[in-house]
Structure formats: C-alpha cells, structure tokens
Short mmCIF file of C-alpha atoms in Angstrom, two decimals:
data_model
loop_
_atom_site.label_atom_id
_atom_site.label_comp_id
_atom_site.label_asym_id
_atom_site.label_seq_id
_atom_site.Cartn_x
_atom_site.Cartn_y
_atom_site.Cartn_z
CA MET A 1352 -169.62 170.14 27.98
CA PRO A 1353 -172.07 168.29 25.39
CA GLN A 1354 -175.37 166.89 27.00
CA PRO A 1355 -174.29 162.41 25.94
CA THR A 1356 -175.42 161.89 22.76
CA GLY A 1357 -179.56 159.66 24.01
CA ALA A 1358 -178.73 161.10 27.93
CA THR A 1359 -182.11 161.51 29.38
CA GLU A 1360 -183.10 165.08 31.52
CA LEU A 1361 -181.33 164.14 34.76
CA GLY A 1362 -182.05 166.97 36.70
CA ASN A 1363 -180.04 169.34 38.14
CA THR A 1364 -176.48 167.84 37.75
CA THR A 1365 -173.48 169.68 36.95
CA ASP A 1366 -171.86 169.74 33.44
CA LEU A 1367 -168.90 167.31 35.04
CA GLU A 1368 -171.58 165.08 36.78
CA LYS A 1369 -173.10 164.40 33.36
CA THR A 1370 -169.91 163.19 31.49
CA ALA A 1371 -169.17 160.76 34.65
CA VAL A 1372 -172.46 159.65 34.30
CA VAL A 1373 -173.37 156.37 32.63
CA LEU A 1374 -177.64 156.84 33.05
CA ARG A 1375 -178.87 156.58 29.36
CA SER A 1376 -182.33 156.12 27.95
CA PRO A 1377 -183.03 153.17 24.66
CA GLU A 1378 -185.13 155.78 22.99
CA SER A 1379 -183.65 156.50 18.85
CA GLN A 1380 -182.28 159.54 18.71
CA ASP A 1381 -182.46 160.63 14.42
CA GLY A 1382 -183.17 157.07 13.24
CA GLN A 1383 -180.57 155.26 15.47
CA VAL A 1384 -181.08 152.55 18.31
CA ILE A 1385 -179.63 154.30 21.04
CA GLY A 1386 -180.39 150.54 23.71
CA ASP A 1387 -178.19 147.23 24.55
CA PRO A 1388 -176.53 146.02 21.29
CA ILE A 1389 -176.12 142.79 23.05
CA GLY A 1390 -179.92 142.15 22.61
CA ASP A 1391 -180.15 145.19 19.59
CA PRO A 1392 -177.72 144.40 17.24
CA GLU A 1393 -178.29 148.05 15.18
CA ALA A 1394 -178.14 150.03 18.21
CA ILE A 1395 -175.79 152.75 18.05
CA TYR A 1396 -171.51 151.29 18.82
CA SER A 1397 -171.82 153.55 21.56
CA ILE A 1398 -174.25 156.86 22.64
CA PHE A 1399 -170.35 158.32 24.94
CA SER A 1400 -170.77 161.62 23.12
CA ILE A 1401 -167.38 163.11 21.35
CA ALA A 1402 -166.62 165.30 24.42
CA GLU A 1403 -167.48 162.09 26.78
CA LYS A 1404 -165.09 159.46 24.22
CA ARG A 1405 -162.59 162.96 24.68
CA PHE A 1406 -162.57 163.37 28.43
CA ILE A 1407 -162.09 159.34 28.77
CA THR A 1408 -158.95 159.33 26.18
CA LEU A 1409 -157.26 162.18 27.73
CA ILE A 1410 -157.79 160.24 31.61
CA ALA A 1411 -156.50 157.21 29.88
CA ALA A 1412 -153.46 158.39 28.18
CA LEU A 1413 -152.44 160.09 31.00
CA THR A 1414 -152.80 156.97 32.92
CA THR A 1415 -149.62 155.18 29.98
CA LEU A 1416 -147.19 157.70 31.20
CA PHE A 1417 -146.57 155.53 33.78
CA PRO A 1418 -144.70 152.33 32.54
CA PRO A 1419 -142.24 153.71 30.51
CA LEU A 1420 -142.20 157.18 32.78
CA THR A 1421 -140.99 154.48 35.69
CA ALA A 1422 -138.34 153.13 34.00
CA ASN A 1423 -136.51 156.04 32.50
CA ILE A 1424 -137.01 158.33 35.20
CA TYR A 1425 -134.47 156.17 36.63
CA TYR A 1426 -131.68 156.21 34.12
CA PRO A 1427 -129.91 159.34 34.99
CA VAL A 1428 -129.46 158.34 39.14
CA ILE A 1429 -127.89 154.78 38.42
CA PRO A 1430 -124.69 155.38 39.49
CA LEU A 1431 -125.72 157.57 41.92
CA LEU A 1432 -127.73 153.90 43.12
CA ALA A 1433 -125.12 151.54 42.68
CA LYS A 1434 -122.52 154.06 45.25
CA GLU A 1435 -125.18 154.45 47.24
CA LEU A 1436 -126.40 150.52 48.01
CA ASN A 1437 -122.92 149.41 47.50
CA VAL A 1438 -123.61 147.69 44.71
CA SER A 1439 -121.76 146.93 40.80
CA ILE A 1440 -123.65 149.41 38.10
CA SER A 1441 -124.41 146.55 36.79
CA ALA A 1442 -126.57 145.15 39.44
CA ILE A 1443 -128.41 148.56 38.91
CA SER A 1444 -128.86 147.36 35.12
CA LEU A 1445 -130.56 144.20 35.98
CA THR A 1446 -133.04 146.54 38.15
CA VAL A 1447 -133.91 147.68 34.64
CA THR A 1448 -134.08 144.34 32.71
CA VAL A 1449 -136.37 142.68 35.17
CA TYR A 1450 -137.87 145.82 34.57
CA LEU A 1451 -138.85 145.67 31.71
CA ILE A 1452 -139.89 141.63 32.09
CA VAL A 1453 -142.31 141.89 34.88
CA GLN A 1454 -143.65 144.27 32.43
CA GLY A 1455 -143.99 142.17 29.71
CA LEU A 1456 -145.86 139.71 31.32
CA ALA A 1457 -148.36 141.16 33.78
CA PRO A 1458 -150.10 142.69 31.77
CA SER A 1459 -151.66 139.16 30.20
CA PHE A 1460 -153.67 138.97 33.92
CA ILE A 1461 -155.07 142.54 33.71
CA GLY A 1462 -155.82 142.53 30.21
CA ASN A 1463 -158.15 139.33 30.47
CA LEU A 1464 -159.11 140.34 33.93
CA SER A 1465 -160.18 143.30 32.75
CA ASP A 1466 -161.93 141.55 29.73
CA GLU A 1467 -163.83 139.83 32.03
CA THR A 1468 -165.36 142.16 34.96
CA GLY A 1469 -164.83 145.73 33.15
CA ARG A 1470 -161.57 148.06 32.91
CA ARG A 1471 -162.52 150.06 36.53
CA PRO A 1472 -161.66 147.37 38.40
CA ALA A 1473 -158.74 146.04 36.58
CA LEU A 1474 -157.15 149.61 36.43
CA ILE A 1475 -157.74 150.54 40.07
CA LEU A 1476 -155.61 147.40 41.17
CA SER A 1477 -153.17 147.89 39.17
CA PHE A 1478 -152.66 151.41 40.40
CA VAL A 1479 -152.82 150.26 44.31
CA ILE A 1480 -149.83 148.04 43.32
CA TYR A 1481 -148.38 150.63 41.41
CA ILE A 1482 -148.16 153.19 44.11
CA ALA A 1483 -147.33 150.42 46.86
CA GLY A 1484 -144.18 150.42 45.08
CA CYS A 1485 -143.07 153.44 44.51
CA ILE A 1486 -143.79 154.53 48.15
CA GLY A 1487 -141.24 151.29 49.24
CA ALA A 1488 -138.75 151.87 46.87
CA ALA A 1489 -138.23 155.82 48.04
CA LEU A 1490 -137.96 154.62 51.99
CA LYS A 1491 -134.26 153.70 52.81
CA GLY A 1492 -133.30 149.98 52.00
CA ASN A 1493 -131.41 147.90 50.17
CA TYR A 1494 -130.77 146.40 46.84
CA ALA A 1495 -133.17 143.80 47.40
CA LEU A 1496 -135.84 145.86 48.48
CA LEU A 1497 -135.29 148.02 45.89
CA MET A 1498 -135.10 145.12 43.41
CA THR A 1499 -138.55 144.05 44.80
CA MET A 1500 -140.55 147.73 44.60
CA ARG A 1501 -139.46 147.73 41.13
CA CYS A 1502 -140.90 144.37 40.18
CA LEU A 1503 -144.15 146.25 41.95
CA GLN A 1504 -144.01 149.38 40.01
CA SER A 1505 -144.02 147.38 36.24
CA ALA A 1506 -147.09 145.11 37.97
CA GLY A 1507 -148.28 147.77 38.75
CA SER A 1508 -147.60 149.93 35.91
CA SER A 1509 -147.53 147.43 33.11
CA GLY A 1510 -151.75 147.15 32.88
CA THR A 1511 -152.12 150.81 32.36
CA ILE A 1512 -150.78 150.45 27.78
CA ALA A 1513 -153.12 147.88 28.18
CA LEU A 1514 -156.41 148.79 29.46
CA SER A 1515 -155.94 152.35 27.93
CA LEU A 1516 -156.36 150.49 24.29
CA ALA A 1517 -159.03 147.82 25.55
CA THR A 1518 -160.37 151.56 26.79
CA VAL A 1519 -160.42 153.36 23.11
CA SER A 1520 -161.64 150.17 21.73
CA ASP A 1521 -164.49 150.13 23.46
CA ILE A 1522 -165.87 153.04 22.62
CA VAL A 1523 -164.66 154.36 19.26
CA THR A 1524 -165.41 152.41 15.54
CA SER A 1525 -162.34 150.82 13.14
CA ALA A 1526 -162.81 154.13 11.38
CA GLU A 1527 -162.28 156.14 13.75
CA ARG A 1528 -160.00 154.12 16.19
CA GLY A 1529 -156.85 156.12 15.32
CA ILE A 1530 -157.18 159.41 16.18
CA TYR A 1531 -157.70 158.65 19.81
CA THR A 1532 -155.30 155.41 19.62
CA SER A 1533 -152.67 158.40 18.74
CA TYR A 1534 -153.90 160.58 21.49
CA VAL A 1535 -152.77 157.70 24.40
CA GLN A 1536 -149.91 156.57 22.28
CA MET A 1537 -148.77 160.24 22.96
CA GLY A 1538 -148.65 158.88 26.65
CA TRP A 1539 -146.48 156.30 26.62
CA MET A 1540 -144.06 157.40 23.69
CA LEU A 1541 -143.51 160.73 25.91
CA GLY A 1542 -142.60 158.50 29.37
CA PRO A 1543 -139.16 157.48 27.66
CA THR A 1544 -138.02 161.17 26.83
CA LEU A 1545 -139.99 162.91 29.54
CA GLY A 1546 -138.57 160.50 31.65
CA PRO A 1547 -134.30 161.40 31.73
CA VAL A 1548 -135.25 164.29 32.59
CA LEU A 1549 -137.49 165.14 35.41
CA GLY A 1550 -135.08 161.67 36.62
CA GLY A 1551 -132.22 164.43 36.14
CA LEU A 1552 -133.89 167.50 37.44
CA LEU A 1553 -135.21 165.90 40.74
CA SER A 1554 -131.64 163.82 41.27
CA GLN A 1555 -130.03 166.90 40.66
CA TYR A 1556 -132.02 169.22 42.61
CA LEU A 1557 -133.63 167.37 45.86
CA GLY A 1558 -131.80 163.66 45.39
CA TRP A 1559 -132.54 160.16 43.87
CA ARG A 1560 -135.27 159.68 46.51
CA SER A 1561 -137.33 162.48 44.99
CA ILE A 1562 -137.65 160.57 41.82
CA PHE A 1563 -139.72 157.77 43.84
CA TRP A 1564 -141.51 159.94 46.00
CA PHE A 1565 -142.32 162.11 42.82
CA LEU A 1566 -143.95 158.62 40.80
CA THR A 1567 -145.42 158.43 44.17
CA ILE A 1568 -148.02 161.97 44.22
CA PHE A 1569 -148.09 161.68 40.21
CA GLY A 1570 -149.78 157.74 40.38
CA SER A 1571 -151.64 159.13 43.43
CA LEU A 1572 -153.48 161.96 42.10
CA VAL A 1573 -154.20 160.32 38.49
CA PHE A 1574 -155.64 157.36 41.08
CA THR A 1575 -158.09 160.20 42.36
CA ILE A 1576 -159.34 161.88 39.26
CA LEU A 1577 -159.98 157.89 37.50
CA LEU A 1578 -161.38 156.98 40.78
CA ILE A 1579 -164.00 159.42 40.54
CA PHE A 1580 -164.61 160.54 37.03
CA LEU A 1581 -163.91 157.57 34.62
CA PRO A 1582 -166.81 155.85 33.56
CA GLU A 1583 -166.95 151.92 32.74
CA THR A 1584 -166.83 150.98 29.39
CA SER A 1585 -166.27 147.51 28.70
CA ARG A 1586 -168.91 146.07 26.31
CA ASN A 1587 -169.40 142.70 28.44
CA VAL A 1588 -170.44 145.00 31.23
CA VAL A 1589 -171.93 148.01 30.18
CA GLY A 1590 -172.72 146.84 26.80
CA ASN A 1591 -173.11 150.31 24.26
CA GLY A 1592 -172.41 152.50 27.18
CA PHE A 1593 -176.89 152.28 27.93
CA ILE A 1594 -176.96 149.68 30.27
CA PRO A 1595 -176.52 150.39 34.19
CA ALA A 1596 -172.77 149.73 35.30
CA ARG A 1597 -172.59 147.61 38.94
CA LYS A 1598 -171.55 148.93 41.82
CA TRP A 1599 -168.37 148.45 41.87
CA ASN A 1600 -167.48 149.50 38.16
CA MET A 1601 -169.06 152.78 38.66
CA SER A 1602 -167.35 156.27 39.43
CA LEU A 1603 -167.41 158.02 42.90
CA LEU A 1604 -169.25 160.73 41.11
CA ALA A 1605 -171.71 157.92 39.06
CA TYR A 1606 -172.20 156.30 41.98
CA LEU A 1607 -173.43 159.59 44.06
CA HIS A 1608 -175.33 160.18 41.61
CA THR A 1609 -177.57 157.59 40.53
CA ARG A 1610 -178.24 157.25 44.89
CA LYS A 1611 -179.61 160.81 44.88
CA GLN A 1612 -181.54 159.58 41.02
CA ARG A 1613 -182.61 156.18 43.03
CA LYS A 1614 -186.19 157.70 43.58
CA ALA A 1615 -186.94 159.04 40.98
CA SER A 1616 -185.21 155.74 38.81
CA ASP A 1617 -188.08 154.33 41.06
CA ASN A 1618 -190.75 155.55 38.84
CA ARG A 1619 -188.46 154.49 35.47
CA PRO A 1620 -189.27 151.55 33.38
CA GLY A 1621 -186.87 148.81 35.62
CA ARG A 1622 -183.99 147.59 33.34
CA LYS A 1623 -181.92 145.08 34.38
CA PHE A 1624 -177.87 145.03 34.90
CA HIS A 1625 -175.98 142.89 32.12
CA ILE A 1626 -174.07 140.47 33.62
CA ALA A 1627 -171.73 138.57 31.79
CA SER A 1628 -171.61 134.79 31.31
CA LYS A 1629 -169.17 133.68 34.52
CA ALA A 1630 -165.82 134.57 33.70
CA LYS A 1631 -162.82 132.95 32.21
CA ILE A 1632 -160.18 134.85 33.85
CA ASN A 1633 -156.98 132.72 31.71
CA PRO A 1634 -153.91 135.09 31.09
CA LEU A 1635 -152.94 132.87 28.37
CA ASN A 1636 -155.15 133.63 26.35
CA SER A 1637 -153.10 136.90 25.97
CA MET A 1638 -150.13 134.46 24.23
CA LYS A 1639 -152.34 132.16 22.09
CA LEU A 1640 -151.98 135.07 19.35
CA PHE A 1641 -148.42 134.35 19.79
CA PHE A 1642 -149.63 131.25 17.19
CA ASP A 1643 -152.08 133.14 15.14
CA LYS A 1644 -150.37 134.08 11.89
CA GLU A 1645 -151.77 137.51 11.40
CA SER A 1646 -151.06 138.51 14.48
CA SER A 1647 -147.87 137.44 15.52
CA ILE A 1648 -146.23 138.61 12.76
CA LEU A 1649 -147.53 142.55 13.77
CA LEU A 1650 -146.49 141.75 17.14
CA PHE A 1651 -143.01 141.35 16.09
CA TYR A 1652 -143.02 144.09 13.74
CA SER A 1653 -144.25 146.17 16.59
CA GLY A 1654 -142.27 144.49 19.07
CA SER A 1655 -138.99 145.60 17.51
CA ILE A 1656 -140.06 149.13 16.13
CA TYR A 1657 -140.27 149.92 20.65
CA ALA A 1658 -138.00 147.56 20.54
CA SER A 1659 -135.56 149.90 18.90
CA THR A 1660 -136.32 153.09 20.96
CA TYR A 1661 -135.34 151.05 24.13
CA MET A 1662 -131.98 150.46 22.60
CA VAL A 1663 -131.30 153.62 21.37
CA LEU A 1664 -132.41 156.02 24.45
CA SER A 1665 -130.84 153.08 26.87
CA THR A 1666 -127.49 154.00 25.04
CA LEU A 1667 -127.77 157.90 24.17
CA PRO A 1668 -126.46 158.36 27.63
CA ASP A 1669 -122.87 157.30 27.13
CA GLN A 1670 -123.02 158.40 23.44
CA LEU A 1671 -123.16 161.40 24.79
CA GLU A 1672 -120.70 161.68 27.58
CA GLU A 1673 -117.98 160.45 25.32
CA LYS A 1674 -117.94 162.16 21.99
CA TYR A 1675 -119.57 165.74 23.67
CA GLY A 1676 -118.19 165.56 27.63
CA LEU A 1677 -121.86 166.42 28.75
CA ASP A 1678 -123.05 165.94 31.93
CA THR A 1679 -125.84 164.49 33.25
CA LEU A 1680 -128.23 167.07 32.75
CA HIS A 1681 -127.83 168.38 29.97
CA THR A 1682 -127.95 164.52 28.74
CA SER A 1683 -131.46 164.58 29.78
CA LEU A 1684 -132.26 167.06 27.82
CA CYS A 1685 -131.02 165.83 24.75
CA TYR A 1686 -133.59 163.66 24.98
CA LEU A 1687 -137.04 165.79 23.75
CA ALA A 1688 -135.42 165.20 20.31
CA THR A 1689 -137.80 161.94 20.62
CA GLY A 1690 -140.77 163.43 22.56
CA PHE A 1691 -140.86 166.08 20.06
CA GLY A 1692 -140.47 163.59 17.12
CA THR A 1693 -142.67 161.63 19.24
CA ILE A 1694 -145.75 164.63 19.80
CA SER A 1695 -145.18 165.42 16.25
CA SER A 1696 -146.07 161.80 14.89
CA VAL A 1697 -148.78 160.79 16.73
CA LEU A 1698 -150.95 163.80 16.42
CA LEU A 1699 -150.37 163.64 12.19
CA VAL A 1700 -150.50 160.05 11.93
CA GLY A 1701 -153.55 159.46 13.59
CA ARG A 1702 -155.56 161.45 11.01
CA ILE A 1703 -153.26 160.02 8.42
CA LEU A 1704 -154.91 156.26 9.45
CA ASP A 1705 -158.45 157.47 9.56
CA TRP A 1706 -158.72 159.37 7.00
CA ASN A 1707 -157.14 156.38 4.43
CA PHE A 1708 -159.49 154.15 6.01
CA ARG A 1709 -162.48 156.18 4.61
CA ARG A 1710 -160.29 156.30 1.39
CA HIS A 1711 -160.43 152.84 1.40
CA ALA A 1712 -164.27 152.62 2.12
CA LYS A 1713 -165.20 155.30 -0.55
CA LEU A 1714 -163.29 152.66 -2.93
CA LEU A 1715 -165.76 149.94 -2.14
CA GLY A 1716 -168.82 152.09 -1.55
CA ILE A 1717 -169.06 151.20 1.93
CA GLU A 1718 -170.69 154.09 3.78
CA ILE A 1719 -169.27 154.68 7.10
CA SER A 1720 -171.00 155.26 10.04
CA LYS A 1721 -168.73 156.72 13.99
CA ASN A 1722 -171.99 155.16 15.15
CA LYS A 1723 -171.80 152.01 13.34
CA GLN A 1724 -168.81 149.20 13.92
CA GLN A 1725 -167.93 148.85 10.52
CA ASP A 1726 -167.56 145.19 9.30
CA LEU A 1727 -164.44 144.02 8.20
CA LYS A 1728 -165.09 140.53 6.43
CA ASP A 1729 -163.96 142.06 2.72
CA PHE A 1730 -162.37 145.54 3.90
CA PRO A 1731 -159.00 145.60 2.84
CA ILE A 1732 -158.09 146.49 6.68
CA GLU A 1733 -154.14 145.74 6.54
CA ILE A 1734 -153.79 147.40 3.26
CA ALA A 1735 -155.59 150.50 4.61
CA ARG A 1736 -153.34 150.19 7.69
CA LEU A 1737 -150.22 149.70 6.65
CA GLN A 1738 -149.94 151.84 3.74
CA VAL A 1739 -149.37 154.39 6.26
CA SER A 1740 -147.02 152.00 8.51
CA LEU A 1741 -144.35 151.14 5.75
CA PRO A 1742 -143.37 154.35 4.31
CA LEU A 1743 -142.64 155.14 8.54
CA LEU A 1744 -140.79 152.38 8.86
CA PHE A 1745 -138.51 153.11 6.27
CA LEU A 1746 -138.37 156.49 7.41
CA SER A 1747 -138.12 156.09 10.64
CA GLY A 1748 -134.15 153.12 9.57
CA THR A 1749 -133.09 155.68 7.29
CA SER A 1750 -133.55 158.43 10.04
CA LEU A 1751 -131.40 155.78 12.39
CA ILE A 1752 -128.13 154.38 10.04
CA VAL A 1753 -127.97 158.65 9.45
CA TYR A 1754 -128.36 159.34 13.61
CA GLY A 1755 -125.76 156.23 14.02
CA TRP A 1756 -122.92 157.51 12.00
CA THR A 1757 -123.22 161.05 12.34
CA MET A 1758 -122.81 160.33 16.28
CA GLN A 1759 -120.10 158.13 15.27
CA ALA A 1760 -118.76 160.67 14.00
CA ARG A 1761 -118.65 163.78 15.97
CA THR A 1762 -121.02 166.07 13.96
CA SER A 1763 -122.33 168.90 15.47
CA LEU A 1764 -124.48 167.71 18.34
CA ALA A 1765 -127.81 168.92 15.91
CA LEU A 1766 -126.86 166.87 12.72
CA PRO A 1767 -128.48 163.21 15.18
CA MET A 1768 -130.95 165.31 16.95
CA ILE A 1769 -132.59 166.02 13.49
CA PHE A 1770 -132.23 162.43 12.72
CA LEU A 1771 -133.52 161.24 16.51
CA PHE A 1772 -136.40 163.28 16.10
CA LEU A 1773 -136.82 161.99 12.69
CA GLN A 1774 -136.89 158.21 13.70
CA SER A 1775 -138.95 159.48 16.41
CA PHE A 1776 -141.51 160.44 13.99
CA GLY A 1777 -141.32 157.57 11.82
CA GLY A 1778 -140.73 154.63 15.08
CA SER A 1779 -144.15 155.99 16.15
CA GLY A 1780 -145.96 156.72 13.61
CA ALA A 1781 -145.11 153.36 11.79
CA PHE A 1782 -146.20 151.21 15.75
CA SER A 1783 -149.57 153.39 15.80
CA GLY A 1784 -150.23 151.86 12.59
CA LEU A 1785 -149.64 148.93 13.77
CA ASN A 1786 -151.77 148.50 17.00
CA ASN A 1787 -154.42 149.80 15.21
CA LEU A 1788 -154.68 146.64 13.49
CA ILE A 1789 -153.74 144.16 15.83
CA MET A 1790 -157.00 146.00 17.76
CA ASP A 1791 -159.43 145.88 14.17
CA LEU A 1792 -158.24 142.25 14.24
CA ASN A 1793 -159.26 141.14 18.02
CA ARG A 1794 -161.94 143.81 18.46
CA ALA A 1795 -164.01 141.16 20.23
CA LYS A 1796 -161.19 141.38 22.60
CA PRO A 1797 -158.98 144.33 23.42
CA GLY A 1798 -157.79 144.14 27.06
CA THR A 1799 -156.42 140.06 25.53
CA ALA A 1800 -154.56 141.75 22.42
CA SER A 1801 -153.77 145.11 24.13
CA ALA A 1802 -151.54 142.76 26.22
CA ALA A 1803 -150.41 140.59 23.78
CA MET A 1804 -148.57 143.49 22.62
CA ASN A 1805 -146.94 145.08 25.07
CA MET A 1806 -145.59 142.18 26.36
CA ALA A 1807 -144.22 141.38 22.63
CA ARG A 1808 -143.35 145.19 23.06
CA CYS A 1809 -141.65 145.18 26.40
CA TRP A 1810 -139.68 141.30 26.14
CA MET A 1811 -138.42 142.41 23.01
CA GLY A 1812 -137.32 145.53 24.65
CA ALA A 1813 -135.65 143.64 26.77
CA ALA A 1814 -133.66 141.91 25.10
CA GLY A 1815 -132.60 144.70 23.18
CA VAL A 1816 -131.55 146.76 25.64
CA ALA A 1817 -128.96 143.67 26.81
CA VAL A 1818 -127.88 143.57 23.43
CA ALA A 1819 -127.16 147.69 23.16
CA GLY A 1820 -124.37 148.11 25.55
CA PRO A 1821 -122.92 145.26 23.83
CA LEU A 1822 -123.07 146.15 20.67
CA ASN A 1823 -121.95 149.48 20.96
CA HIS A 1824 -118.71 149.62 22.70
CA ALA A 1825 -118.30 146.59 19.65
CA GLY A 1826 -119.61 148.97 16.68
CA GLY A 1827 -120.33 152.11 18.08
CA ALA A 1828 -123.60 153.81 17.27
CA GLY A 1829 -123.37 153.31 13.38
CA TRP A 1830 -122.96 149.72 13.40
CA LEU A 1831 -126.20 148.93 16.44
CA ALA A 1832 -128.42 151.61 14.26
CA VAL A 1833 -127.72 149.29 10.99
CA THR A 1834 -128.35 146.25 12.85
CA ILE A 1835 -131.32 147.41 13.67
CA ALA A 1836 -132.32 148.85 10.25
CA GLY A 1837 -131.13 145.15 8.91
CA ILE A 1838 -133.21 143.74 11.14
CA TRP A 1839 -136.66 145.54 9.98
CA LEU A 1840 -135.73 145.04 6.37
CA VAL A 1841 -134.50 140.94 6.67
CA PHE A 1842 -138.31 140.54 7.67
CA SER A 1843 -140.39 143.16 5.65
CA PRO A 1844 -141.57 139.99 3.70
CA LEU A 1845 -142.95 139.55 7.05
CA ALA A 1846 -144.99 142.29 6.24
CA LEU A 1847 -145.69 141.81 2.50
CA LEU A 1848 -147.42 138.66 4.04
CA ALA A 1849 -149.57 140.38 6.48
CA ILE A 1850 -150.91 142.22 3.44
CA ASN A 1851 -151.48 139.48 1.12
CA TYR A 1852 -152.56 137.12 3.10
CA GLY A 1853 -154.04 138.55 5.73
CA PRO A 1854 -158.02 138.19 4.46
CA LYS A 1855 -158.08 134.86 4.10
CA TRP A 1856 -156.32 134.41 7.39
CA ARG A 1857 -159.07 136.56 8.65
CA GLU A 1858 -162.19 134.67 6.84
CA GLY A 1859 -160.76 130.93 8.37
CA LYS A 1860 -160.67 132.41 11.67
CA ARG A 1861 -164.34 133.93 11.76
CA LEU A 1862 -165.67 130.59 10.02
CA ARG A 1863 -163.28 128.33 13.35
CA ASN A 1864 -164.81 131.02 15.44
CA LEU A 1865 -168.88 130.19 13.79
CA GLU A 1866 -168.07 126.93 14.01
CA ASP A 1867 -166.66 126.22 17.73
CA ALA A 1868 -170.01 128.49 18.68
CA ALA A 1869 -172.37 126.61 16.57
CA ARG A 1870 -171.11 123.86 18.83
CA LYS A 1871 -170.81 125.33 21.68
#
C-alpha cells in the first residue's frame, strides 16, 4: 500500500500498519501545508492517501449493509415465525414497522455523539448493541422477546449509515464526494436485495434461527475488522488526520504501533492532542434540519425515493406468488433485479456527479483541488447535483409505472423484472445525488446531517410499508406504482424551489451563523 501523503518514516512497519496508523508530519509537501487545519486554514483537507481513503470507505460500506440486511432478511420467514410463536402474520409484520421506526430515531443520538466525540466510539457502541440483539433474537423465546431484540438490532445497526456518510465527509471534499459516497451507498442499497435471498436460503436449509446466527457471526467479523484497522476520522477530534487520536479513538493497530514508537517519539517535537470544546450532545440537532428550508425539501424527496423502494419490495412476494405461483426461494431470487440495478447505478452515477461538479467549476473559472475543500458560497451546488438526480428520478418513475402494470397484467416475468431493474437504477442514482447535496449543505455537522437523512428515510419507509399492502390489495401493483410516481410529480416543484432559491437561502444561513459566532 502506498506511503500515506505527508507521513514521516515510521521504521519497519507493514503496509497494513501504515494504513491504520494516523501519525503525520506537519511539513509541507508539493507546496501544500500538511498541518492541523484548525490552526492553519491553508492546510490540505485530508492527509489520508487515496489508498487509505479507499480502505476507510470499504470498511464504512461494510457497516452500512447491516440496517437494510437485518430488516429484509426477515421477510421470507414471517409466516414461519407467526406459526412457531403462535401469533398472527400481522403481529410479526408489526416488528418490521417498529424496526423502521427505531431505525429512524436511534441515529439522532449516534450521529450527534460521533460529531462531538469521534466516529469510532459511536461505531463501537452501535455494534455492541447490534450483536447483543442478534444473539437474543436467535435464542428460543416468545413474541415479546423477539420484538425487544428486533428493537435492539435496529438501534444498534441504524447508526452505521449516518456514521459512514459522516466518515466520507471527513476525508473527501465536495469535488470527489460523489464517487466515495456511491461506494458507501452500495452497502445499504444492496441490503434490501440480498436480505430476502439470504433469508430464503438460510431458512430453507438451516431453519429460521440460522438467520440471526448468521447476522451475529457477520456482525462480529466486521466489528473485529473496524476495531483493528479503522482510524478515527472526525475532524472535531483529529482535524485533517494530522492530530494524533486519543487512546479511545485509536484503532488497535494504531495503538500498538504508538506504544512501539513511544521511545522514538519522545525525541521528536511534541504535539498536543486536539480536544474539542466540551461536547454538546443533543439528539434533537438532527431535527433542526427539518425546519431548514432547503434541507427539509431535500430530506422529503430523498426519503420518498427510499420509501418507494420499501413499498415495492414489501409487496413483491405477494405479487409473485399470486401472479406467477413462485415459491419462497424463487421469489427471493427475483430481488436480484433491484440489486443489479443498484450496483450499476452507484458505480456510474457517483462518477457523473463528480464530473458535473468539475464541469460547473470550470465554467465559473474555479480551480478544483481534491486536497482543498471548495467554498460553495458562489457555487451552484444545487444545479450541479440536481441536474443528475432529476432525470434519474424521471427514469425511475416511468419504469416503476411500467413495472406495476406489466406485473398486474401477468406478462412474461422477464418484463416486470427488467423495469424493476430500471426503477432501481434510476431511484438509486437520484437518491445518491440528493444525499450528496444534503451533505454539501451541512458540511460542519456531517453526522447530524446523515442522521436526519436516516430519520426521513426510515420513517417515510415505515409509513410507506404500512400503506403499501392496502393500496396493493385495493388497486393492484399498477395503481400502487402510479400513486408513488404521482407523489413525486406533485411535489417536483419543490426541487425547482431548491434550485432557484437555494443559493439565497444558503447565504442567509451563512450570515446568521456568522452573527451567532460573533455574539459568542
């Protein structure tokens, strides 16, 4: 692995250690100041090398698999659980709704906690809670125990999406955010696809309890990886990566290497740890974004796209069984259409978002450097992101309508699967652009912003799942699709408001923040 940018010689370290250890040199390199950006505005945005950024993003993407995977792996065994626990299918379905409600609430605590104390402590806490919930759900018990353990699973796993987006925001600038965010997004967008497939296979061959033991083992594996390798990235704790992390923020490899090098470090000029001002942990901070004009519009739109995904996927098993007579295993395999659509989208759209950002910068004569964060004061960031998202949303809406009516008409199964692929491709791409824009508008508190996105996503998803069943039974898949696309169309003028008035709203917010800072 390449030597980290600006890193000093650390002796005979392995490539893996170089990736995990965050000990940096304050010297200039290639005319750029490497030092602490808190005290030096000319410092580069992040001193992590490209290889390190990719390594960090890979771990972050792995953690985002858990919230949707844990929610959707459950679908194929709902009838089995109802029979074994002697309750109705509606009672088991209620655990899905409660899971999504908790998933929307918990990141408000975790995201704000990570902004103030660091990403690693918040991520470790999340995984401890999650693994405990998985073990509890796998044990033999009753309906009340299952509901409780599902709440623990949701509370623990849900923070990972907020933390992964915040981690990416810590290490990359707006100019390269698209591609890195797309890698992270792939994790949580694949979960709804892989979940039912894995759930169907595991329950058919090993029994439904094997689902929760699988999640326990997989969760423990990823937890071990992040404990050993993942460095602290929070800019409130380590700045641009130059400031040494405190012990509880260090990866295990970094801690062991620091102890090994302590004697040599004593002979170097000392550097103090940066300790942020007294942490102000307020889980309601994420709620404030719902009262911000521009952020609230974008949160609603991104949440509606994600909710539509849950609405389609939650009604798919009934449709396939009723229209095509498929069993649980073959129904699970049909979810792969959305998975392929998601993978294709995130691999392509992230690059398009970054390209469009650079294109607008070139038109304005703005020089782009991936090592310096761009000032968005006079930059049309809304146009740069929504020019990509809105056409993809149109593709998603039209494909969704065709999917619904071909499914309702019982055409060849290939037709609805093709349009389900296109709907997933367009929806995932539009969702990515909106997420990037929300993070661009709230760069100072990425954990809080991503928690707000998670809240909108999950609560709208819970509402969508609750109404999807009745709508599907009343009008069929065709009218369900028309309803979803119609909602997007009716509220599309709000996106135009963000384009036309977003810069004005941003400037007003910036001036208010300056006034508040001056008063303090």
